[in-house]
Amino acid sequence: MSAHVRVPEQAGVPAVPDTDAVVAVVEAVRLRAPLVQCITNSVVTGFTANVLLAAGAAPAMVDITGEAGPFAAVASALLVNLGTPTPEQRAAAVEAVTAATDAGTPWVLDPVAVGALPIRTSLAKDLAARRPTVVRGNASEIIALAGDGAGGRGVDSTSTAGEALPAARSLVTAGVGAVAVSGERDVVTDGSRVATLTGGDPLLTRVTGTGCALGALVAACAAVTDDALLAALTASAWIGAAAEIAVPAAHGPGSFAVGLIDALATLDGTALADRVRIS
Amino acid sequence: MSAHVRVPEQAGVPAVPDTDAVVAVVEAVRLRAPLVQCITNSVVTGFTANVLLAAGAAPAMVDITGEAGPFAAVASALLVNLGTPTPEQRAAAVEAVTAATDAGTPWVLDPVAVGALPIRTSLAKDLAARRPTVVRGNASEIIALAGDGAGGRGVDSTSTAGEALPAARSLVTAGVGAVAVSGERDVVTDGSRVATLTGGDPLLTRVTGTGCALGALVAACAAVTDDALLAALTASAWIGAAAEIAVPAAHGPGSFAVGLIDALATLDGTALADRVRIS
Amino acid sequence: MSAHVRVPEQAGVPAVPDTDAVVAVVEAVRLRAPLVQCITNSVVTGFTANVLLAAGAAPAMVDITGEAGPFAAVASALLVNLGTPTPEQRAAAVEAVTAATDAGTPWVLDPVAVGALPIRTSLAKDLAARRPTVVRGNASEIIALAGDGAGGRGVDSTSTAGEALPAARSLVTAGVGAVAVSGERDVVTDGSRVATLTGGDPLLTRVTGTGCALGALVAACAAVTDDALLAALTASAWIGAAAEIAVPAAHGPGSFAVGLIDALATLDGTALADRVRIS
C-alpha cells in the first residue's frame, strides 16, 4: 500500500496536516475507491456500509473464519469494531488482523465499550498490542484500553477527549500508529504530533453508528495515505463537515442521518475546506 | 430502580393512567437517559437503537455470553426480543434475565413469532415464567405464549388485540407484570386494570421493526416507573403520537420511518397529550 | 404454489414477458402479500425487510437451525443470500433449502461475492446444484458460480452482464430455473429465452443492499408466478422504475434510498409500464 498523500516534514518531524492535506485524502478515497473490510457490530453494519459507499469506498463485511484472513490479505484496509463480538467474530478478527499484519494492510481498531465488559476488553487489549494503524474510540474507551480506567457506561464516554491524551500517548508508545479520541472535540495523536478538530454537531450523538462509521472511514482514509494521523483527522473532518451541512435541513435525528449520508457523498473540496478547523 | 412516576390509587387499586402520567414518563426518560440493554434480532438493531436515541434513552446491544449477565446487573432496563435467536443469543438471554432478576433490573420480553416456530417458542415460555416486567407482542404471539393457540404466520397476527385479553390475563396470573398486546388498538393489562389505546397509523405496519422498537421503548419507560402498565402504555402512546405527526409529510414508508424518528425526538408534552386516547 | 401469472406460449416456448405480464406480477404480490423467508446477510436485513414490506410482501428472517426448515415448508418463497454466512446460517440454509425443495416452495440463491471467498463459494456451488428457482448475482458472481472465473472483488463485478450469459446458460442446463445477472443492464435467461432490461440509476450502486433486496423481491415475485424468468424480470423492473422515480427528488444516496422505498410502495401499474424497457 504505497502512500498517495504525504505531509511535508519540518525538522525531521511531519507537520500537523493542513486543510489541503485533508482535502487530498478525501479526493484520493473517491478516486481509488478502497476496498474496506469491516468486522463490525450488528447494530451498524448497514449504516457503516452506506457511509463508506457515500464516501466513495467499497465496503465488504467479511467476518467469518476461513474468509476473514484471506480477504484481509487483499483488502485495501481493515476495520475491527468490537461492538457485538460473537465468538465467530472474535476468531475472525484475530484471523483478519494476523493476515493484515502479514500483508501490510492498514487496519483500525474500534474498542467499543471496552472497560465495562470483560470479553471484549480482553480481546481489545490483545489486538491493541498487534500494532493497529489507528485506534479510534471515545475518551473512556481509550483510557480503559490503555489500562488506566474502568470505562464509561456502554458506548457513552464519561471523560473528555483531552483527559484521554496520556492514555492515547501510551498506546502509541506501545506500537499503535495513531490514536483518535472522539468527543465534543476530536483529538488525534501519533506521539510526535497532536491535532485537535472542532466542529460537527451534537445530533451526531443521537444517531446510532456515527462513531462506528467514523472508524470505518478512518480505515478507508488509511488506505490512501501512510500518515495514520492524517487518515484519522480526515475521517473526522469529513464526517464533521457533512454533519454541519446536514443540520440546517434536518427536522430531527432521522432526517439528519439521511442528510449526513447525502452530504458525505456530495461535499466538494471547497465545502470541506471551509469547515475544517484543525489546531 | 426506584419509581419516579407513580399513578394515584383508587380504593387500593391504581387508576388507569391518564395523559398526565404518560407525559411524565416521557419527560422522565428524556431527563434520566436510561441505559437500555437490548438482546434483539438482526433485522431491527439499528432502527431500535435510533428509536431509543430519539427518545432520549441510551441503547446498548450487549448480547453475548460472558457480558450479557454482568451488563444486565447495571443496566437501567433490559429487552429480550426473540426475532432471530441464534444459539449464542439464546444463552445470552438466559444469562441476562437471570442477572436482571437478581439485580432488580426491569425487563421486557418480546416473543416474536412464537407459536409457529419451535426453538423460540420453547425459550419464550421458559422466559415468560421468570416474571418479566412486561411482555409485549401481537395478539397471536400473546395467545401462543399463554399456550392457547398455534400463533400467526411469522410476525403477523391473525387475531385482534381484544381476542388476546384472556391470554394476557393468564400470563399476568403466572407472574408477568403487565402484558401489552399490539394491534390496530393496543390493549395493556396488569390484571387489575385494562387500558386501551387508539391512534397510530397503518403505515407503522409497513416499516420493519416498529413493533420491536416499541418493545425497547417499553423497557426504557420501565426504567423510570415501577408501574409496568404505565410503562407499556406510555411507549405505545409515544410511538402512536409520533406516527400521527409523521404521516402528513410522508410520501410512503421510507419517508414515514424517517419522520417517525424525528417526531419521537421532537414531540413535546402538549403534542403528545393532544394525541393520547386512553380508554 | 399454483401460478397466478402466466405468459402465453409461442410455438411451445413461452414468449419473453411483456410489460403487461410484469405489471400483473406486481399486482399479484400486492394482492397476495407472499410470506418471504430470508436467510440473508447482516448488512442488509433491515433494508431488505423494508423493501419487501414496501412491495406488499411479508418478510420473515428465520435463519436458525431447527426453525429454518419447518418455516421453509410453509413460506410462500425463500431467499438464501450468502453475504455474511456464519456457521449457524450455513447450516440453516441447507436445512431450509432441503425443506423448500420437498415442499415445492420456490427459492432464490444470491451467491454474494462467490469466487473470491472459499467458504461461501463451496456452499454456493452445493446449493446451486439443488435446482434453485432463480439465481441472482452480478456478472462476476454468476461466472464464478458456474466455475468459469475467479470472481470480482467482494460484491463488485469486474465483468458485464452480457459476458456472464454463457455462465448463466450453463447454470440453467445444470437445473437452475432462471438466472438473473445484474449490472448496468440486467440480463435474465431461463435457457429458452433471454430478456434484457435497461433503466434504473447508478445511485443504486451507492446504497448498500439494493442488489440483495432485489434477490428478496425476486423471491416475492416467484411466489406468485411459476415463470421464473418473469419473476426475476419483474423484480428488476420494479426496483429500476422505483429508482427512476426516486432520483429527481434525491440529494444524494441517503435521500435516494428513502425515496426508493417510497416509490416501491406507491408506484402504480401505469408508472411502472411507462418505465419498463424489455428487449
Coordinates of N, CA and C in Angstrom, one line a residue, chain A residues 46-160:
Chain A
G46 N -25.3 -1.8 8.3 CA -25.9 -1.1 7.1 C -25.5 0.3 7.0
F47 N -25.6 1.0 8.2 CA -25.2 2.4 8.2 C -23.7 2.6 7.8
T48 N -22.9 1.7 8.3 CA -21.4 1.8 8.0 C -21.2 1.6 6.5
A49 N -21.9 0.6 6.0 CA -21.7 0.4 4.5 C -22.2 1.6 3.7
N50 N -23.3 2.2 4.2 CA -23.8 3.3 3.4 C -22.8 4.6 3.6
V51 N -22.2 4.7 4.7 CA -21.2 5.8 4.9 C -20.0 5.6 4.0
L52 N -19.6 4.3 3.9 CA -18.4 4.1 3.1 C -18.8 4.2 1.6
L53 N -19.9 3.8 1.2 CA -20.4 4.0 -0.2 C -20.5 5.4 -0.5
A54 N -21.1 6.2 0.4 CA -21.2 7.6 0.2 C -19.9 8.3 0.0
A55 N -18.9 7.8 0.7 CA -17.6 8.4 0.7 C -16.8 8.0 -0.6
G56 N -17.3 7.0 -1.3 CA -16.7 6.6 -2.5 C -15.9 5.3 -2.3
A57 N -15.9 4.7 -1.1 CA -15.1 3.5 -0.8 C -16.0 2.3 -1.1
A58 N -15.5 1.1 -1.1 CA -16.2 -0.1 -1.3 C -16.2 -1.0 -0.1
P59 N -17.3 -1.1 0.6 CA -17.3 -1.9 1.9 C -17.5 -3.3 1.6
A60 N -16.9 -4.2 2.4 CA -17.1 -5.6 2.4 C -17.1 -6.2 3.8
M61 N -18.3 -6.6 4.2 CA -18.4 -7.2 5.6 C -18.0 -8.7 5.5
V62 N -16.7 -9.0 5.6 CA -16.3 -10.3 5.6 C -15.8 -10.7 7.0
D63 N -16.6 -11.4 7.7 CA -16.4 -11.5 9.2 C -16.5 -13.0 9.7
I64 N -16.3 -13.9 8.8 CA -16.3 -15.3 9.3 C -14.9 -15.9 9.2
T65 N -14.7 -16.9 10.1 CA -13.4 -17.6 10.0 C -13.3 -18.4 8.7
G66 N -12.1 -18.4 8.2 CA -11.9 -19.1 6.9 C -11.9 -18.2 5.7
E67 N -12.6 -17.0 5.9 CA -12.6 -16.0 4.9 C -12.0 -14.7 5.3
A68 N -12.1 -14.4 6.6 CA -11.7 -13.1 7.1 C -10.2 -12.9 6.9
G69 N -9.4 -13.9 7.0 CA -8.0 -13.8 6.8 C -7.6 -13.7 5.4
P70 N -8.0 -14.6 4.5 CA -7.7 -14.4 3.1 C -8.1 -13.0 2.5
F71 N -9.3 -12.5 3.0 CA -9.8 -11.3 2.5 C -8.9 -10.1 3.0
A72 N -8.5 -10.2 4.2 CA -7.7 -9.1 4.8 C -6.3 -9.0 4.0
A73 N -5.9 -10.1 3.5 CA -4.6 -10.0 2.7 C -4.7 -9.2 1.4
V74 N -6.0 -9.1 0.9 CA -6.1 -8.4 -0.4 C -6.9 -7.1 -0.3
A75 N -7.6 -6.9 0.9 CA -8.3 -5.7 1.1 C -7.4 -4.5 1.1
S76 N -8.0 -3.3 0.8 CA -7.2 -2.0 0.9 C -7.0 -1.6 2.4
A77 N -8.0 -2.0 3.2 CA -7.9 -1.7 4.7 C -8.8 -2.5 5.4
L78 N -8.7 -2.6 6.7 CA -9.5 -3.5 7.6 C -10.0 -2.7 8.8
L79 N -11.2 -2.8 9.1 CA -11.8 -2.3 10.4 C -12.1 -3.4 11.3
V80 N -11.7 -3.4 12.5 CA -12.2 -4.3 13.6 C -12.9 -3.5 14.6
N81 N -14.2 -3.7 14.7 CA -15.0 -3.0 15.7 C -15.6 -4.0 16.6
L82 N -15.5 -3.8 17.9 CA -15.9 -4.8 18.9 C -17.2 -4.6 19.5
G83 N -18.2 -4.0 18.8 CA -19.5 -3.7 19.4 C -20.3 -4.8 19.8
T84 N -20.4 -5.9 19.0 CA -21.2 -7.1 19.4 C -20.3 -8.3 19.0
P85 N -19.3 -8.6 19.8 CA -18.3 -9.6 19.3 C -18.7 -11.0 19.7
T86 N -19.4 -11.6 18.7 CA -19.8 -13.0 18.9 C -18.5 -13.9 18.9
P87 N -18.6 -15.1 19.4 CA -17.4 -16.0 19.3 C -16.8 -16.1 17.8
E88 N -17.7 -16.2 16.9 CA -17.3 -16.4 15.5 C -16.5 -15.1 15.0
Q89 N -17.1 -13.9 15.4 CA -16.4 -12.7 15.0 C -15.1 -12.5 15.7
R90 N -15.0 -12.9 17.0 CA -13.8 -12.7 17.7 C -12.7 -13.6 17.0
A91 N -13.0 -14.8 16.7 CA -12.0 -15.6 16.0 C -11.7 -15.0 14.6
A92 N -12.7 -14.5 13.9 CA -12.4 -13.9 12.6 C -11.6 -12.7 12.7
A93 N -11.8 -11.9 13.8 CA -11.0 -10.7 14.0 C -9.5 -11.0 14.1
V94 N -9.2 -12.0 14.9 CA -7.8 -12.4 15.1 C -7.2 -12.9 13.8
E95 N -8.0 -13.7 13.1 CA -7.5 -14.2 11.8 C -7.2 -13.1 10.8
A96 N -8.2 -12.1 10.8 CA -8.0 -11.0 9.9 C -6.8 -10.1 10.2
V97 N -6.7 -9.8 11.5 CA -5.6 -9.0 11.9 C -4.2 -9.6 11.6
T98 N -4.1 -10.9 11.9 CA -2.9 -11.7 11.6 C -2.6 -11.5 10.1
A99 N -3.6 -11.7 9.2 CA -3.3 -11.7 7.8 C -3.0 -10.2 7.4
A100 N -3.7 -9.3 7.9 CA -3.5 -7.9 7.6 C -2.0 -7.5 7.9
T101 N -1.6 -7.9 9.1 CA -0.2 -7.6 9.5 C 0.8 -8.2 8.6
D102 N 0.6 -9.5 8.2 CA 1.5 -10.1 7.3 C 1.5 -9.4 5.9
A103 N 0.3 -9.0 5.5 CA 0.2 -8.4 4.1 C 0.5 -6.9 4.1
G104 N 0.6 -6.3 5.3 CA 0.8 -4.8 5.3 C -0.4 -4.1 5.0
T105 N -1.6 -4.7 5.2 CA -2.9 -4.0 5.1 C -3.1 -3.1 6.3
P106 N -3.3 -1.8 6.1 CA -3.6 -0.9 7.3 C -4.9 -1.4 7.9
W107 N -4.9 -1.2 9.3 CA -6.1 -1.7 10.0 C -6.4 -0.8 11.2
V108 N -7.7 -0.7 11.5 CA -8.2 0.2 12.5 C -8.9 -0.6 13.6
L109 N -8.6 -0.3 14.8 CA -9.3 -1.0 15.9 C -10.3 0.0 16.6
D110 N -11.5 -0.4 16.7 CA -12.5 0.4 17.4 C -13.0 -0.4 18.6
P111 N -12.5 0.0 19.8 CA -12.7 -0.9 21.0 C -14.0 -0.5 21.7
V112 N -15.1 -0.7 21.1 CA -16.4 -0.2 21.6 C -16.7 -0.7 23.0
A113 N -16.9 0.2 23.9 CA -17.4 -0.2 25.3 C -16.4 -1.0 26.0
V114 N -15.1 -1.0 25.7 CA -14.2 -1.7 26.5 C -14.0 -1.1 27.9
G115 N -13.6 -1.9 28.8 CA -13.5 -1.5 30.2 C -14.6 -2.0 31.0
A116 N -15.9 -1.7 30.6 CA -17.0 -2.2 31.3 C -17.3 -3.6 31.1
L117 N -16.9 -4.2 29.9 CA -17.3 -5.5 29.5 C -16.1 -6.5 29.3
P118 N -16.1 -7.6 30.0 CA -14.9 -8.4 30.1 C -14.4 -9.0 28.8
I119 N -15.3 -9.6 28.0 CA -14.8 -10.4 26.9 C -14.1 -9.5 25.9
R120 N -14.8 -8.4 25.5 CA -14.2 -7.5 24.5 C -13.0 -6.8 25.0
T121 N -12.9 -6.5 26.3 CA -11.8 -5.8 26.9 C -10.5 -6.7 26.7
S122 N -10.7 -7.9 27.0 CA -9.5 -8.8 26.9 C -9.1 -8.9 25.4
L123 N -10.0 -9.1 24.5 CA -9.7 -9.2 23.1 C -9.1 -7.8 22.6
A124 N -9.7 -6.7 23.0 CA -9.2 -5.4 22.6 C -7.7 -5.2 23.0
K125 N -7.4 -5.6 24.2 CA -6.0 -5.4 24.7 C -5.1 -6.2 23.9
D126 N -5.5 -7.5 23.6 CA -4.7 -8.3 22.7 C -4.5 -7.7 21.3
L127 N -5.6 -7.2 20.8 CA -5.4 -6.7 19.4 C -4.6 -5.4 19.4
A128 N -4.8 -4.5 20.4 CA -4.1 -3.3 20.5 C -2.6 -3.5 20.5
A129 N -2.2 -4.6 21.1 CA -0.7 -5.0 21.2 C -0.2 -5.4 19.8
R130 N -1.1 -5.6 18.8 CA -0.7 -6.1 17.5 C -0.4 -4.9 16.5
R131 N -0.2 -3.7 17.1 CA 0.2 -2.5 16.3 C -0.8 -2.1 15.3
P132 N -2.1 -1.8 15.6 CA -3.0 -1.3 14.6 C -2.5 0.0 14.1
T133 N -2.9 0.3 12.9 CA -2.6 1.6 12.2 C -3.2 2.7 13.0
V134 N -4.5 2.6 13.4 CA -5.2 3.6 14.1 C -6.1 2.9 15.2
V135 N -6.1 3.4 16.4 CA -7.2 3.1 17.3 C -8.1 4.3 17.4
R136 N -9.4 4.0 17.3 CA -10.4 5.1 17.4 C -11.4 4.8 18.5
G137 N -11.7 5.7 19.4 CA -12.7 5.4 20.4 C -13.0 6.7 21.1
N138 N -14.0 6.6 22.1 CA -14.2 7.8 22.9 C -13.2 7.8 24.1
A139 N -13.2 8.9 24.8 CA -12.2 9.0 25.9 C -12.2 7.9 26.9
S140 N -13.4 7.4 27.3 CA -13.4 6.4 28.3 C -12.9 5.1 27.7
E141 N -13.1 4.8 26.4 CA -12.6 3.6 25.8 C -11.1 3.6 25.7
I142 N -10.6 4.8 25.3 CA -9.1 4.9 25.1 C -8.4 4.7 26.5
I143 N -9.0 5.4 27.5 CA -8.4 5.2 28.8 C -8.5 3.8 29.3
A144 N -9.6 3.1 29.1 CA -9.7 1.7 29.5 C -8.8 0.8 28.7
L145 N -8.6 1.1 27.4 CA -7.8 0.3 26.6 C -6.3 0.4 27.0
A146 N -5.9 1.6 27.5 CA -4.6 1.8 27.9 C -4.4 1.3 29.3
G147 N -5.4 0.8 29.9 CA -5.3 0.2 31.3 C -5.5 1.1 32.4
D148 N -5.9 2.4 32.1 CA -5.9 3.4 33.2 C -7.3 3.6 33.8
G149 N -8.3 2.9 33.3 CA -9.7 3.3 33.8 C -10.6 2.1 33.7
A150 N -11.8 2.3 34.2 CA -12.8 1.3 34.2 C -13.8 1.4 33.0
G151 N -13.6 2.5 32.2 CA -14.5 2.6 31.0 C -15.7 3.4 31.4
G152 N -16.5 3.8 30.4 CA -17.7 4.5 30.5 C -18.9 3.6 30.8
R153 N -20.1 4.1 30.5 CA -21.3 3.2 30.6 C -21.7 2.8 29.2
G154 N -21.4 1.6 28.8 CA -21.7 1.2 27.4 C -20.9 2.0 26.4
V155 N -21.5 2.6 25.4 CA -20.8 3.3 24.4 C -20.6 4.8 24.7
D156 N -21.2 5.2 25.8 CA -21.0 6.6 26.2 C -19.7 6.8 26.9
S157 N -19.2 8.0 26.8 CA -18.0 8.4 27.5 C -18.3 9.2 28.7
T158 N -17.5 9.0 29.7 CA -17.7 9.8 30.9 C -16.5 10.7 31.1
S159 N -15.5 10.7 30.1 CA -14.4 11.6 30.2 C -14.3 12.5 28.9
T160 N -13.5 13.5 28.9 CA -13.4 14.3 27.7 C -12.1 13.8 26.9

